[in-house]
């Protein structure tokens, strides 16, 4: 169900979520008329989405044919069983999550310095411990690699974000869910409870 109370407008929170995550889904238009969805690693850098890969392939052909793409990132924090709030009715069963959906224009990056910056940012996200030489176009060991690899930039044209953590529940039901999370104690239940308190006005 789409509910406006789940929508997030604060850019800082959206940026933090996009920077936290490293995996998303790219949707492009296939040559056969069917949508084509590609799961891939990405980095959010200077307000744009970037990903890298081969210069050849279906998604690169589709981007060349039409740069219009969609990109989505989502994280499920907890399944909320119906019996947390209702011992009979199955309808309250749900999931709490964060999601961002982007529409944008995708195009390959040709500038080697921009490629190096993006790949450096991606390595910092995926391999924060380091263990590699700095990526620069001036390094002859990287120059050829930078020319050979494809880096694609998605310039964001539109963005919607939904963070669902029980904002539509009344205070009594929110307390029931919080109690259920505390009793269950599954991974991420404590973090989910903290996010409920953040986004639900009854729980500061």
Coordinates of C-alpha atoms in Angstrom, one line a residue:
X1 CA 0.0 0.0 0.0
X2 CA 1.3 3.4 -0.9
X3 CA 1.1 5.8 2.0
X4 CA 2.4 9.4 2.0
X5 CA 3.4 9.1 5.6
X6 CA 6.2 6.7 4.5
X7 CA 7.7 9.3 2.2
X8 CA 11.0 10.9 3.1
X9 CA 11.9 14.3 1.8
X10 CA 15.1 15.1 3.8
X11 CA 18.0 14.9 1.4
X12 CA 20.5 14.2 4.1
X13 CA 18.8 11.0 5.2
X14 CA 18.4 9.9 1.6
X15 CA 22.1 10.6 0.9
X16 CA 23.1 8.7 4.1
X17 CA 21.1 5.7 3.0
X18 CA 22.5 5.7 -0.6
X19 CA 26.0 6.0 0.8
X20 CA 25.4 3.2 3.2
X21 CA 24.2 0.7 0.6
X22 CA 26.4 -0.7 -2.2
X23 CA 23.9 -2.8 -4.3
X24 CA 21.0 -1.8 -6.4
X25 CA 19.0 -2.6 -9.5
X26 CA 19.2 -0.9 -12.8
X27 CA 16.2 -0.9 -15.1
X28 CA 16.7 -0.2 -18.8
X29 CA 14.6 -0.7 -22.0
X30 CA 15.5 -3.9 -23.8
X31 CA 15.7 -4.1 -27.6
X32 CA 12.8 -6.6 -27.5
X33 CA 10.5 -4.1 -25.8
X34 CA 10.8 -5.8 -22.4
X35 CA 12.2 -4.0 -19.3
X36 CA 15.7 -5.3 -18.4
X37 CA 16.7 -5.3 -14.8
X38 CA 20.4 -5.7 -13.8
X39 CA 21.6 -6.1 -10.2
X40 CA 24.9 -4.4 -9.7
X41 CA 27.3 -2.6 -7.3
X42 CA 27.2 1.2 -7.3
X43 CA 28.6 4.2 -5.6
X44 CA 26.7 7.5 -4.9
X45 CA 29.2 10.2 -5.7
X46 CA 28.6 14.0 -5.8
X47 CA 24.8 13.5 -6.2
X48 CA 25.0 10.9 -9.0
X49 CA 24.9 7.1 -9.2
X50 CA 27.9 5.4 -10.8
X51 CA 28.6 1.8 -11.7
X52 CA 31.3 0.1 -13.7
X53 CA 31.7 -3.0 -15.9
X54 CA 32.4 -4.1 -19.4
X55 CA 32.0 -1.7 -22.3
X56 CA 30.0 -4.4 -24.1
X57 CA 26.8 -6.1 -23.2
X58 CA 23.0 -5.8 -23.2
X59 CA 22.8 -3.0 -20.7
X60 CA 25.5 -0.9 -22.5
X61 CA 23.6 -1.3 -25.8
X62 CA 20.4 -0.3 -24.1
X63 CA 22.0 2.8 -22.5
X64 CA 23.4 3.8 -25.9
X65 CA 19.9 3.4 -27.5
X66 CA 18.1 5.3 -24.7
X67 CA 19.8 6.9 -21.7
X68 CA 16.6 6.9 -19.8
X69 CA 16.9 4.4 -16.8
X70 CA 15.5 3.7 -13.4
X71 CA 17.6 2.7 -10.4
X72 CA 16.4 1.3 -7.1
X73 CA 18.0 0.6 -3.8
X74 CA 16.2 -1.1 -0.9
X75 CA 17.0 -2.6 2.5
X76 CA 14.6 -4.7 4.5
X77 CA 15.1 -4.2 8.3
X78 CA 12.5 -6.5 9.8
X79 CA 9.5 -8.7 9.1
X80 CA 6.7 -7.7 11.4
X81 CA 4.4 -10.7 12.0
X82 CA 0.7 -10.1 12.3
X83 CA 0.6 -11.6 15.8
X84 CA 2.6 -8.7 17.2
X85 CA -0.6 -6.7 17.1
X86 CA -3.4 -9.2 16.3
X87 CA -3.7 -12.8 17.4
X88 CA -6.3 -13.6 14.8
X89 CA -6.1 -11.4 11.7
X90 CA -3.2 -12.0 9.2
X91 CA -3.6 -8.6 7.6
X92 CA -1.2 -6.6 9.9
X93 CA 1.8 -8.7 8.7
X94 CA 4.2 -6.4 7.0
X95 CA 7.9 -5.5 6.6
X96 CA 9.8 -2.4 7.7
X97 CA 12.2 -1.1 5.1
X98 CA 14.0 1.8 3.4
X99 CA 13.8 2.3 -0.3
X100 CA 14.9 4.8 -2.9
X101 CA 13.8 4.9 -6.5
X102 CA 15.6 7.1 -9.1
X103 CA 14.9 8.1 -12.6
X104 CA 17.8 9.5 -14.6
X105 CA 19.9 9.8 -17.7
X106 CA 22.7 7.3 -18.0
X107 CA 25.8 7.8 -20.1
X108 CA 29.4 6.4 -20.1
X109 CA 32.1 8.5 -18.5
X110 CA 35.0 9.3 -20.8
X111 CA 37.1 11.5 -18.6
X112 CA 39.9 9.4 -17.0
X113 CA 40.1 11.6 -13.9
X114 CA 36.4 11.3 -13.2
X115 CA 36.7 7.5 -13.7
X116 CA 39.5 7.4 -11.3
X117 CA 37.6 9.4 -8.7
X118 CA 34.5 7.2 -9.0
X119 CA 36.5 3.9 -8.8
X120 CA 38.3 5.3 -5.8
X121 CA 35.0 6.0 -4.1
X122 CA 33.7 2.6 -5.1
X123 CA 36.8 0.9 -3.6
X124 CA 36.5 2.9 -0.4
X125 CA 33.0 1.6 -0.1
X126 CA 33.6 -2.0 -1.0
X127 CA 37.2 -2.3 0.4
X128 CA 37.5 0.4 3.1
X129 CA 40.6 -1.3 4.6
X130 CA 42.6 -0.2 1.5
X131 CA 45.2 -2.7 0.4
X132 CA 45.8 -1.2 -3.1
X133 CA 47.7 1.7 -4.7
X134 CA 45.9 5.0 -5.3
X135 CA 43.9 4.9 -8.5
X136 CA 45.1 7.7 -10.8
X137 CA 45.3 8.2 -14.5
X138 CA 49.0 9.1 -14.2
X139 CA 49.9 5.7 -12.8
X140 CA 50.9 3.6 -15.9
X141 CA 49.5 0.5 -14.2
X142 CA 46.1 2.1 -14.1
X143 CA 46.0 4.1 -17.3
X144 CA 45.2 1.2 -19.5
X145 CA 42.6 -0.2 -17.0
X146 CA 40.9 3.1 -16.8
X147 CA 40.6 3.3 -20.6
X148 CA 39.3 -0.2 -20.9
X149 CA 36.7 -0.2 -18.1
X150 CA 33.3 1.3 -18.6
X151 CA 32.1 3.7 -15.9
X152 CA 28.5 4.8 -16.3
X153 CA 27.0 7.9 -14.6
X154 CA 23.3 8.3 -13.9
X155 CA 22.4 11.9 -13.5
X156 CA 19.4 12.0 -11.2
X157 CA 16.3 13.6 -12.7
X158 CA 13.8 12.4 -10.2
X159 CA 13.9 10.6 -6.8
X160 CA 11.4 9.2 -4.4
X161 CA 12.2 7.6 -1.0
X162 CA 10.1 5.6 1.3
X163 CA 11.2 4.7 4.9
X164 CA 8.5 2.5 6.5
X165 CA 8.7 2.0 10.2
X166 CA 5.2 2.0 11.5
X167 CA 4.3 5.6 10.9
X168 CA 0.7 4.6 10.1
X169 CA 0.2 2.8 13.5
X170 CA -1.5 4.3 16.5
X171 CA 0.5 4.5 19.7
X172 CA -0.9 1.3 21.2
X173 CA 0.0 -0.8 18.2
X174 CA 3.4 0.8 17.9
X175 CA 4.1 -0.2 21.5
X176 CA 3.0 -3.8 20.7
X177 CA 5.4 -3.9 17.8
X178 CA 8.2 -2.5 19.9
X179 CA 7.5 -5.1 22.6
X180 CA 7.4 -7.8 19.9
X181 CA 10.8 -6.7 18.5
X182 CA 12.3 -6.6 22.0
X183 CA 11.1 -10.1 22.8
X184 CA 12.1 -11.6 19.5
X185 CA 15.6 -10.1 19.6
X186 CA 16.5 -11.1 16.0
X187 CA 19.3 -9.5 14.1
X188 CA 18.4 -5.8 13.3
X189 CA 15.4 -5.9 15.6
X190 CA 17.1 -3.4 18.0
X191 CA 18.0 -1.1 15.1
X192 CA 14.5 -1.4 13.7
X193 CA 13.1 -0.3 17.1
X194 CA 15.4 2.7 17.2
X195 CA 14.2 3.7 13.7
X196 CA 10.6 3.3 14.8
X197 CA 11.2 5.7 17.7
X198 CA 12.9 8.1 15.3
X199 CA 10.2 8.2 12.7
X200 CA 7.1 7.7 14.9
X201 CA 6.2 10.9 16.8
X202 CA 4.8 9.0 19.8
X203 CA 8.3 7.6 20.6
X204 CA 11.1 10.2 20.9

